[in-house]
PDB file of C-alpha atoms and ligand atoms in Angstrom:
ATOM      1  CA  MET A   1     125.258 135.132  19.518  1.00  0.00           C
ATOM      2  CA  GLN A   2     128.408 133.413  20.779  1.00  0.00           C
ATOM      3  CA  TYR A   3     128.326 131.471  23.945  1.00  0.00           C
ATOM      4  CA  ILE A   4     130.099 133.817  26.456  1.00  0.00           C
ATOM      5  CA  ASP A   5     127.658 136.662  25.070  1.00  0.00           C
ATOM      6  CA  LYS A   6     124.749 134.454  25.917  1.00  0.00           C
ATOM      7  CA  ILE A   7     126.052 133.950  29.572  1.00  0.00           C
ATOM      8  CA  LYS A   8     126.407 137.662  29.488  1.00  0.00           C
ATOM      9  CA  GLU A   9     122.882 138.437  28.358  1.00  0.00           C
ATOM     10  CA  ILE A  10     121.431 135.839  30.761  1.00  0.00           C
ATOM     11  CA  VAL A  11     123.375 137.660  33.755  1.00  0.00           C
ATOM     12  CA  ARG A  12     121.971 141.076  32.457  1.00  0.00           C
ATOM     13  CA  LEU A  13     118.390 139.771  32.293  1.00  0.00           C
ATOM     14  CA  LEU A  14     118.694 138.300  35.966  1.00  0.00           C
ATOM     15  CA  LYS A  15     120.083 141.446  37.367  1.00  0.00           C
ATOM     16  CA  GLU A  16     117.151 143.347  35.500  1.00  0.00           C
ATOM     17  CA  SER A  17     114.467 141.256  36.554  1.00  0.00           C
ATOM     18  CA  GLN A  18     112.328 141.726  39.468  1.00  0.00           C
ATOM     19  CA  LYS A  19     110.680 138.548  39.628  1.00  0.00           C
ATOM     20  CA  THR A  20     112.831 135.246  38.317  1.00  0.00           C
ATOM     21  CA  LEU A  21     111.847 131.650  38.576  1.00  0.00           C
ATOM     22  CA  ALA A  22     113.396 128.626  37.454  1.00  0.00           C
ATOM     23  CA  LEU A  23     111.524 125.614  35.693  1.00  0.00           C
ATOM     24  CA  THR A  24     113.656 122.609  35.975  1.00  0.00           C
ATOM     25  CA  GLY A  25     113.249 119.123  34.388  1.00  0.00           C
ATOM     26  CA  ALA A  26     115.083 115.888  34.142  1.00  0.00           C
ATOM     27  CA  GLY A  27     118.254 117.333  31.894  1.00  0.00           C
ATOM     28  CA  ILE A  28     119.371 119.293  35.333  1.00  0.00           C
ATOM     29  CA  SER A  29     119.905 116.044  37.125  1.00  0.00           C
ATOM     30  CA  THR A  30     121.614 113.938  34.070  1.00  0.00           C
ATOM     31  CA  GLU A  31     124.924 115.282  35.713  1.00  0.00           C
ATOM     32  CA  SER A  32     124.121 113.762  39.011  1.00  0.00           C
ATOM     33  CA  GLY A  33     123.748 110.453  37.398  1.00  0.00           C
ATOM     34  CA  ILE A  34     120.080 110.307  36.953  1.00  0.00           C
ATOM     35  CA  PRO A  35     119.088 109.324  33.327  1.00  0.00           C
ATOM     36  CA  ASP A  36     116.854 111.446  31.247  1.00  0.00           C
ATOM     37  CA  TYR A  37     114.299 109.055  30.383  1.00  0.00           C
ATOM     38  CA  ARG A  38     112.988 110.860  27.645  1.00  0.00           C
ATOM     39  CA  SER A  39     116.329 111.207  25.708  1.00  0.00           C
ATOM     40  CA  PRO A  40     116.671 109.143  22.590  1.00  0.00           C
ATOM     41  CA  GLN A  41     120.148 107.480  24.046  1.00  0.00           C
ATOM     42  CA  THR A  42     118.985 106.211  27.288  1.00  0.00           C
ATOM     43  CA  GLY A  43     115.432 105.605  26.063  1.00  0.00           C
ATOM     44  CA  LEU A  44     114.287 104.269  29.277  1.00  0.00           C
ATOM     45  CA  TRP A  45     110.657 104.510  28.082  1.00  0.00           C
ATOM     46  CA  GLU A  46     111.036 102.641  25.296  1.00  0.00           C
ATOM     47  CA  LYS A  47     111.682  99.775  27.395  1.00  0.00           C
ATOM     48  CA  HIS A  48     109.025 100.601  29.997  1.00  0.00           C
ATOM     49  CA  ASP A  49     105.863 102.238  28.697  1.00  0.00           C
ATOM     50  CA  PRO A  50     105.304 104.753  31.731  1.00  0.00           C
ATOM     51  CA  ILE A  51     101.515 104.382  31.188  1.00  0.00           C
ATOM     52  CA  LYS A  52     101.674 101.014  32.129  1.00  0.00           C
ATOM     53  CA  THR A  53     104.365 100.798  34.536  1.00  0.00           C
ATOM     54  CA  ALA A  54     104.295 104.174  36.498  1.00  0.00           C
ATOM     55  CA  SER A  55     100.479 104.662  36.534  1.00  0.00           C
ATOM     56  CA  LEU A  56      97.891 104.400  39.166  1.00  0.00           C
ATOM     57  CA  SER A  57      96.161 101.773  37.503  1.00  0.00           C
ATOM     58  CA  ALA A  58      99.374  99.543  37.205  1.00  0.00           C
ATOM     59  CA  LEU A  59      99.888 100.184  40.985  1.00  0.00           C
ATOM     60  CA  LYS A  60      96.446  99.346  41.824  1.00  0.00           C
ATOM     61  CA  LYS A  61      95.997  96.109  39.433  1.00  0.00           C
ATOM     62  CA  ASP A  62      99.657  94.737  40.404  1.00  0.00           C
ATOM     63  CA  PRO A  63     101.374  96.386  43.092  1.00  0.00           C
ATOM     64  CA  ALA A  64     104.347  93.943  43.612  1.00  0.00           C
ATOM     65  CA  GLN A  65     105.054  94.243  39.965  1.00  0.00           C
ATOM     66  CA  PHE A  66     104.837  97.999  39.919  1.00  0.00           C
ATOM     67  CA  TYR A  67     107.497  98.210  42.638  1.00  0.00           C
ATOM     68  CA  ALA A  68     109.687  95.476  41.037  1.00  0.00           C
ATOM     69  CA  ILE A  69     109.667  97.575  38.018  1.00  0.00           C
ATOM     70  CA  ASN A  70     110.089 101.301  39.483  1.00  0.00           C
ATOM     71  CA  LEU A  71     111.704 101.034  42.941  1.00  0.00           C
ATOM     72  CA  GLU A  72     115.041 100.234  41.921  1.00  0.00           C
ATOM     73  CA  ARG A  73     115.230 103.409  39.612  1.00  0.00           C
ATOM     74  CA  TRP A  74     113.721 105.451  42.494  1.00  0.00           C
ATOM     75  CA  THR A  75     116.216 104.256  45.222  1.00  0.00           C
ATOM     76  CA  ALA A  76     118.745 105.421  42.582  1.00  0.00           C
ATOM     77  CA  TYR A  77     117.249 108.775  42.488  1.00  0.00           C
ATOM     78  CA  ASN A  78     117.312 109.043  46.443  1.00  0.00           C
ATOM     79  CA  ASN A  79     120.988 108.135  46.494  1.00  0.00           C
ATOM     80  CA  ALA A  80     121.791 110.835  43.888  1.00  0.00           C
ATOM     81  CA  LYS A  81     123.760 114.119  44.863  1.00  0.00           C
ATOM     82  CA  PRO A  82     123.180 117.872  43.553  1.00  0.00           C
ATOM     83  CA  ASN A  83     125.504 118.961  40.784  1.00  0.00           C
ATOM     84  CA  PRO A  84     126.591 122.484  40.128  1.00  0.00           C
ATOM     85  CA  ALA A  85     123.373 123.321  38.372  1.00  0.00           C
ATOM     86  CA  HIS A  86     121.307 122.709  41.562  1.00  0.00           C
ATOM     87  CA  TYR A  87     123.689 124.531  43.748  1.00  0.00           C
ATOM     88  CA  ALA A  88     123.841 127.493  41.572  1.00  0.00           C
ATOM     89  CA  LEU A  89     120.171 127.959  41.802  1.00  0.00           C
ATOM     90  CA  GLU A  90     120.390 127.674  45.336  1.00  0.00           C
ATOM     91  CA  ARG A  91     122.824 130.615  45.551  1.00  0.00           C
ATOM     92  CA  LEU A  92     120.715 132.436  43.257  1.00  0.00           C
ATOM     93  CA  GLU A  93     117.880 132.171  45.523  1.00  0.00           C
ATOM     94  CA  LYS A  94     119.881 133.354  48.615  1.00  0.00           C
ATOM     95  CA  THR A  95     121.561 136.335  46.905  1.00  0.00           C
ATOM     96  CA  GLY A  96     117.892 137.428  45.935  1.00  0.00           C
ATOM     97  CA  LEU A  97     118.120 136.944  42.271  1.00  0.00           C
ATOM     98  CA  LEU A  98     115.694 133.976  42.156  1.00  0.00           C
ATOM     99  CA  LEU A  99     112.453 133.685  43.749  1.00  0.00           C
ATOM    100  CA  GLY A 100     112.385 129.715  43.815  1.00  0.00           C
ATOM    101  CA  VAL A 101     112.247 126.799  41.560  1.00  0.00           C
ATOM    102  CA  ILE A 102     109.351 124.778  39.868  1.00  0.00           C
ATOM    103  CA  THR A 103     110.648 121.223  39.195  1.00  0.00           C
ATOM    104  CA  GLN A 104     109.404 118.219  37.462  1.00  0.00           C
ATOM    105  CA  ASN A 105     111.896 116.098  39.072  1.00  0.00           C
ATOM    106  CA  ILE A 106     111.117 113.794  41.748  1.00  0.00           C
ATOM    107  CA  ASP A 107     114.565 113.507  42.917  1.00  0.00           C
ATOM    108  CA  SER A 108     115.025 115.857  45.945  1.00  0.00           C
ATOM    109  CA  LEU A 109     117.927 117.580  44.473  1.00  0.00           C
ATOM    110  CA  HIS A 110     116.841 121.293  44.791  1.00  0.00           C
ATOM    111  CA  VAL A 111     115.795 120.461  48.349  1.00  0.00           C
ATOM    112  CA  LYS A 112     119.345 118.773  48.991  1.00  0.00           C
ATOM    113  CA  ALA A 113     121.132 121.541  47.575  1.00  0.00           C
ATOM    114  CA  GLY A 114     119.460 123.797  50.102  1.00  0.00           C
ATOM    115  CA  SER A 115     116.816 125.570  47.908  1.00  0.00           C
ATOM    116  CA  ASN A 116     114.190 126.941  50.275  1.00  0.00           C
ATOM    117  CA  ARG A 117     111.326 127.587  47.744  1.00  0.00           C
ATOM    118  CA  VAL A 118     110.808 124.537  45.651  1.00  0.00           C
ATOM    119  CA  TRP A 119     107.629 123.429  44.105  1.00  0.00           C
ATOM    120  CA  GLU A 120     107.836 119.764  43.063  1.00  0.00           C
ATOM    121  CA  VAL A 121     105.001 119.768  40.776  1.00  0.00           C
ATOM    122  CA  HIS A 122     105.294 115.589  40.196  1.00  0.00           C
ATOM    123  CA  GLY A 123     105.794 114.916  43.717  1.00  0.00           C
ATOM    124  CA  HIS A 124     108.832 113.628  45.424  1.00  0.00           C
ATOM    125  CA  LEU A 125     110.490 110.533  47.065  1.00  0.00           C
ATOM    126  CA  ARG A 126     111.055 111.526  50.627  1.00  0.00           C
ATOM    127  CA  THR A 127     107.508 110.252  51.911  1.00  0.00           C
ATOM    128  CA  CYS A 128     104.792 107.659  50.950  1.00  0.00           C
ATOM    129  CA  HIS A 129     101.711 107.020  52.164  1.00  0.00           C
ATOM    130  CA  CYS A 130      98.988 104.239  52.767  1.00  0.00           C
ATOM    131  CA  MET A 131      96.242 103.960  49.831  1.00  0.00           C
ATOM    132  CA  SER A 132      93.831 102.686  52.607  1.00  0.00           C
ATOM    133  CA  CYS A 133      94.280 104.686  55.736  1.00  0.00           C
ATOM    134  CA  LYS A 134      96.368 107.621  54.462  1.00  0.00           C
ATOM    135  CA  ALA A 135      99.081 107.333  56.960  1.00  0.00           C
ATOM    136  CA  GLU A 136     102.105 108.715  56.069  1.00  0.00           C
ATOM    137  CA  HIS A 137     105.593 106.863  56.230  1.00  0.00           C
ATOM    138  CA  ASP A 138     109.163 107.687  55.307  1.00  0.00           C
ATOM    139  CA  PHE A 139     110.070 106.682  51.835  1.00  0.00           C
ATOM    140  CA  SER A 140     113.165 104.794  53.356  1.00  0.00           C
ATOM    141  CA  ASN A 141     111.020 102.517  55.252  1.00  0.00           C
ATOM    142  CA  LEU A 142     109.387 101.577  52.177  1.00  0.00           C
ATOM    143  CA  ALA A 143     112.509 101.024  50.401  1.00  0.00           C
ATOM    144  CA  ALA A 144     113.997  99.135  53.330  1.00  0.00           C
ATOM    145  CA  ARG A 145     110.950  96.691  53.406  1.00  0.00           C
ATOM    146  CA  PHE A 146     111.074  95.948  49.599  1.00  0.00           C
ATOM    147  CA  LYS A 147     114.544  95.043  49.912  1.00  0.00           C
ATOM    148  CA  GLY A 148     114.044  92.946  52.690  1.00  0.00           C
ATOM    149  CA  GLY A 149     111.761  90.737  50.631  1.00  0.00           C
ATOM    150  CA  GLU A 150     108.337  92.601  51.196  1.00  0.00           C
ATOM    151  CA  ASN A 151     106.403  93.190  47.833  1.00  0.00           C
ATOM    152  CA  PRO A 152     104.428  94.987  47.838  1.00  0.00           C
ATOM    153  CA  PRO A 153     105.477  96.954  51.090  1.00  0.00           C
ATOM    154  CA  ARG A 154     102.443  97.345  53.352  1.00  0.00           C
ATOM    155  CA  CYS A 155     101.535 100.067  55.794  1.00  0.00           C
ATOM    156  CA  LEU A 156     102.607  99.465  59.248  1.00  0.00           C
ATOM    157  CA  LYS A 157      99.166 100.324  60.700  1.00  0.00           C
ATOM    158  CA  CYS A 158      96.677  98.730  58.682  1.00  0.00           C
ATOM    159  CA  SER A 159      98.474  96.621  55.893  1.00  0.00           C
ATOM    160  CA  GLY A 160      97.268  98.617  53.171  1.00  0.00           C
ATOM    161  CA  ILE A 161      99.133  99.038  50.044  1.00  0.00           C
ATOM    162  CA  LEU A 162     101.792 102.016  50.328  1.00  0.00           C
ATOM    163  CA  ARG A 163     102.129 104.470  47.432  1.00  0.00           C
ATOM    164  CA  PRO A 164     105.212 106.951  47.109  1.00  0.00           C
ATOM    165  CA  ASP A 165     104.065 110.707  47.006  1.00  0.00           C
ATOM    166  CA  VAL A 166     104.806 111.310  43.424  1.00  0.00           C
ATOM    167  CA  VAL A 167     102.210 112.157  40.696  1.00  0.00           C
ATOM    168  CA  LEU A 168     101.756 108.826  38.807  1.00  0.00           C
ATOM    169  CA  PHE A 169     100.284 108.778  35.404  1.00  0.00           C
ATOM    170  CA  GLU A 170      96.281 109.034  35.925  1.00  0.00           C
ATOM    171  CA  ASP A 171      96.889 111.041  39.289  1.00  0.00           C
ATOM    172  CA  ARG A 172      95.629 114.531  39.271  1.00  0.00           C
ATOM    173  CA  MET A 173      98.229 117.151  39.580  1.00  0.00           C
ATOM    174  CA  ASN A 174      99.510 117.912  43.185  1.00  0.00           C
ATOM    175  CA  GLU A 175      99.058 120.977  45.550  1.00  0.00           C
ATOM    176  CA  ASP A 176     102.639 122.205  44.350  1.00  0.00           C
ATOM    177  CA  PHE A 177     101.510 122.361  40.986  1.00  0.00           C
ATOM    178  CA  PHE A 178      98.318 124.614  41.864  1.00  0.00           C
ATOM    179  CA  GLN A 179     100.888 126.840  43.841  1.00  0.00           C
ATOM    180  CA  ALA A 180     103.241 126.959  40.729  1.00  0.00           C
ATOM    181  CA  THR A 181     100.528 128.284  38.749  1.00  0.00           C
ATOM    182  CA  GLN A 182      99.901 131.240  41.282  1.00  0.00           C
ATOM    183  CA  VAL A 183     103.511 131.965  41.952  1.00  0.00           C
ATOM    184  CA  ILE A 184     104.682 132.199  38.315  1.00  0.00           C
ATOM    185  CA  SER A 185     101.902 135.071  37.914  1.00  0.00           C
ATOM    186  CA  GLY A 186     103.733 138.427  36.983  1.00  0.00           C
ATOM    187  CA  CYS A 187     107.048 136.371  36.481  1.00  0.00           C
ATOM    188  CA  GLN A 188     109.425 138.629  34.430  1.00  0.00           C
ATOM    189  CA  LEU A 189     112.302 136.071  33.882  1.00  0.00           C
ATOM    190  CA  LEU A 190     111.883 132.320  33.761  1.00  0.00           C
ATOM    191  CA  LEU A 191     114.998 130.154  33.473  1.00  0.00           C
ATOM    192  CA  VAL A 192     113.936 127.055  31.900  1.00  0.00           C
ATOM    193  CA  VAL A 193     116.847 124.220  32.647  1.00  0.00           C
ATOM    194  CA  GLY A 194     116.937 120.891  31.508  1.00  0.00           C
ATOM    195  CA  SER A 195     113.342 120.525  30.466  1.00  0.00           C
ATOM    196  CA  SER A 196     112.215 119.553  26.932  1.00  0.00           C
ATOM    197  CA  LEU A 197     108.894 121.297  27.731  1.00  0.00           C
ATOM    198  CA  THR A 198     106.918 118.412  26.164  1.00  0.00           C
ATOM    199  CA  VAL A 199     105.204 117.303  29.323  1.00  0.00           C
ATOM    200  CA  TYR A 200     101.665 119.217  30.031  1.00  0.00           C
ATOM    201  CA  PRO A 201     100.692 120.966  32.084  1.00  0.00           C
ATOM    202  CA  VAL A 202     103.962 122.092  33.079  1.00  0.00           C
ATOM    203  CA  ALA A 203     104.762 122.840  29.287  1.00  0.00           C
ATOM    204  CA  GLY A 204     102.490 125.268  29.182  1.00  0.00           C
ATOM    205  CA  LEU A 205     103.843 127.623  31.994  1.00  0.00           C
ATOM    206  CA  PRO A 206     106.542 129.624  30.140  1.00  0.00           C
ATOM    207  CA  GLY A 207     103.602 131.242  28.526  1.00  0.00           C
ATOM    208  CA  VAL A 208     103.026 133.217  31.683  1.00  0.00           C
ATOM    209  CA  ALA A 209     106.510 134.815  31.837  1.00  0.00           C
ATOM    210  CA  LYS A 210     107.476 137.902  30.244  1.00  0.00           C
ATOM    211  CA  GLN A 211     111.012 136.764  29.059  1.00  0.00           C
ATOM    212  CA  ILE A 212     112.175 133.115  29.013  1.00  0.00           C
ATOM    213  CA  VAL A 213     115.710 131.834  29.029  1.00  0.00           C
ATOM    214  CA  ILE A 214     116.069 128.221  27.758  1.00  0.00           C
ATOM    215  CA  ILE A 215     119.269 126.033  28.824  1.00  0.00           C
ATOM    216  CA  ASN A 216     118.738 122.638  27.580  1.00  0.00           C
ATOM    217  CA  LYS A 217     120.543 120.299  25.408  1.00  0.00           C
ATOM    218  CA  THR A 218     117.956 119.793  22.880  1.00  0.00           C
ATOM    219  CA  PRO A 219     115.529 122.118  21.215  1.00  0.00           C
ATOM    220  CA  THR A 220     112.062 122.866  22.640  1.00  0.00           C
ATOM    221  CA  PRO A 221     108.556 124.064  21.422  1.00  0.00           C
ATOM    222  CA  TRP A 222     109.268 127.663  23.245  1.00  0.00           C
ATOM    223  CA  ASP A 223     112.915 128.283  21.705  1.00  0.00           C
ATOM    224  CA  GLU A 224     111.411 130.907  19.286  1.00  0.00           C
ATOM    225  CA  GLU A 225     109.968 132.832  21.995  1.00  0.00           C
ATOM    226  CA  ALA A 226     113.084 132.853  24.475  1.00  0.00           C
ATOM    227  CA  ALA A 227     115.334 135.575  24.794  1.00  0.00           C
ATOM    228  CA  VAL A 228     118.369 133.277  25.118  1.00  0.00           C
ATOM    229  CA  VAL A 229     118.567 129.676  24.150  1.00  0.00           C
ATOM    230  CA  ILE A 230     121.889 127.550  25.184  1.00  0.00           C
ATOM    231  CA  ASN A 231     121.963 123.873  23.959  1.00  0.00           C
ATOM    232  CA  GLU A 232     124.514 122.988  26.364  1.00  0.00           C
ATOM    233  CA  SER A 233     124.786 121.063  30.027  1.00  0.00           C
ATOM    234  CA  ALA A 234     123.327 122.830  32.649  1.00  0.00           C
ATOM    235  CA  GLY A 235     126.386 122.381  35.031  1.00  0.00           C
ATOM    236  CA  ARG A 236     128.641 124.090  32.612  1.00  0.00           C
ATOM    237  CA  VAL A 237     126.002 126.896  31.929  1.00  0.00           C
ATOM    238  CA  PHE A 238     125.430 127.680  35.427  1.00  0.00           C
ATOM    239  CA  ARG A 239     129.562 127.373  36.444  1.00  0.00           C
ATOM    240  CA  ASP A 240     129.772 130.278  33.788  1.00  0.00           C
ATOM    241  CA  ILE A 241     126.742 132.223  34.996  1.00  0.00           C
ATOM    242  CA  MET A 242     127.870 132.369  38.554  1.00  0.00           C
ATOM    243  CA  ALA A 243     131.448 133.073  37.693  1.00  0.00           C
ATOM    244  CA  GLU A 244     130.078 136.084  35.381  1.00  0.00           C
ATOM    245  CA  LEU A 245     128.264 137.155  38.786  1.00  0.00           C
ATOM    246  CA  GLY A 246     131.083 136.662  40.707  1.00  0.00           C
ATOM    247  CA  GLU A 247     129.478 133.986  42.905  1.00  0.00           C
ATOM    248  CA  GLN A 248     131.203 131.019  44.515  1.00  0.00           C
ATOM    249  CA  LEU A 249     129.476 127.562  44.354  1.00  0.00           C
ATOM    250  CA  PRO A 250     130.085 125.734  47.545  1.00  0.00           C
ATOM    251  CA  GLY A 251     133.328 123.502  48.222  1.00  0.00           C
ATOM    252  CA  GLU A 252     135.401 122.513  45.023  1.00  0.00           C
ATOM    253  CA  LEU A 253     132.243 122.549  42.650  1.00  0.00           C
ATOM    254  CA  GLY A 254     132.736 125.865  41.064  1.00  0.00           C
ATOM    255  CA  ASN A 255     136.372 125.129  40.488  1.00  0.00           C
ATOM    256  CA  THR A 256     136.698 121.945  38.535  1.00  0.00           C
ATOM    257  CA  ALA A 257     139.843 122.842  36.315  1.00  0.00           C
ATOM    258  CA  GLU A 258     141.871 122.520  39.415  1.00  0.00           C
ATOM    259  CA  ASN A 259     140.213 119.736  41.052  1.00  0.00           C
ATOM    260  CA  HIS A 260     141.060 116.184  40.026  1.00  0.00           C
TER     261      HIS A 260
HETATM  262 ZN1  LIG B 301      97.287 102.160  56.482  1.00  0.00          ZN
END
């Protein structure tokens, strides 16, 4: 199938489906300047073994080192801005074509783009909490104190160690994940965007959907089951989907050809 025919087929499936969800991963955020740490080009994980650096045991064993390794990257996530793919998913939700977004990303970009129903199954970086008294604080508070030389950043109430509200290795899955497993029940169309579908348990979710569309730069284990597979950047694909639907993206985003 030619690229444009794939776009038309996705639009047809979207209009036909009574219950559509999106499942997004790191690939949707690369155009926002966030590297996909699993892609062979950047290979962030080849430098830092995630089991050692972003795990609960690493945080407990040496919180100062945990923050020294992870906080710069997380601060960059929080400074990133949504791209056309995030805004397109927000538009699809508002127009009633999409129920919501299940995301593996912790960068809050779906929330920033204005999506209302977002299940952040690996957590997010808007808040953190104290590992001793459980008090919740803004993540910006943690980041500011780290920047000011306080490492590890500590709870304002009890001086306990703070931890971000992300799902670390060795953590159990969060409430959003359990909600996602329920909301995906009866899903007629799942748009997989920027996920290579290799991280479990999220990688098992497509099995619940009646039909799958995969928009990812590299092949996934679900490609054979998918109705449409497009190995292109999410931003390009969603600009074309929105154009085919006759929907505008906010501001200049939908119209890059005339925008320099
Ligand atoms: Zn505390």
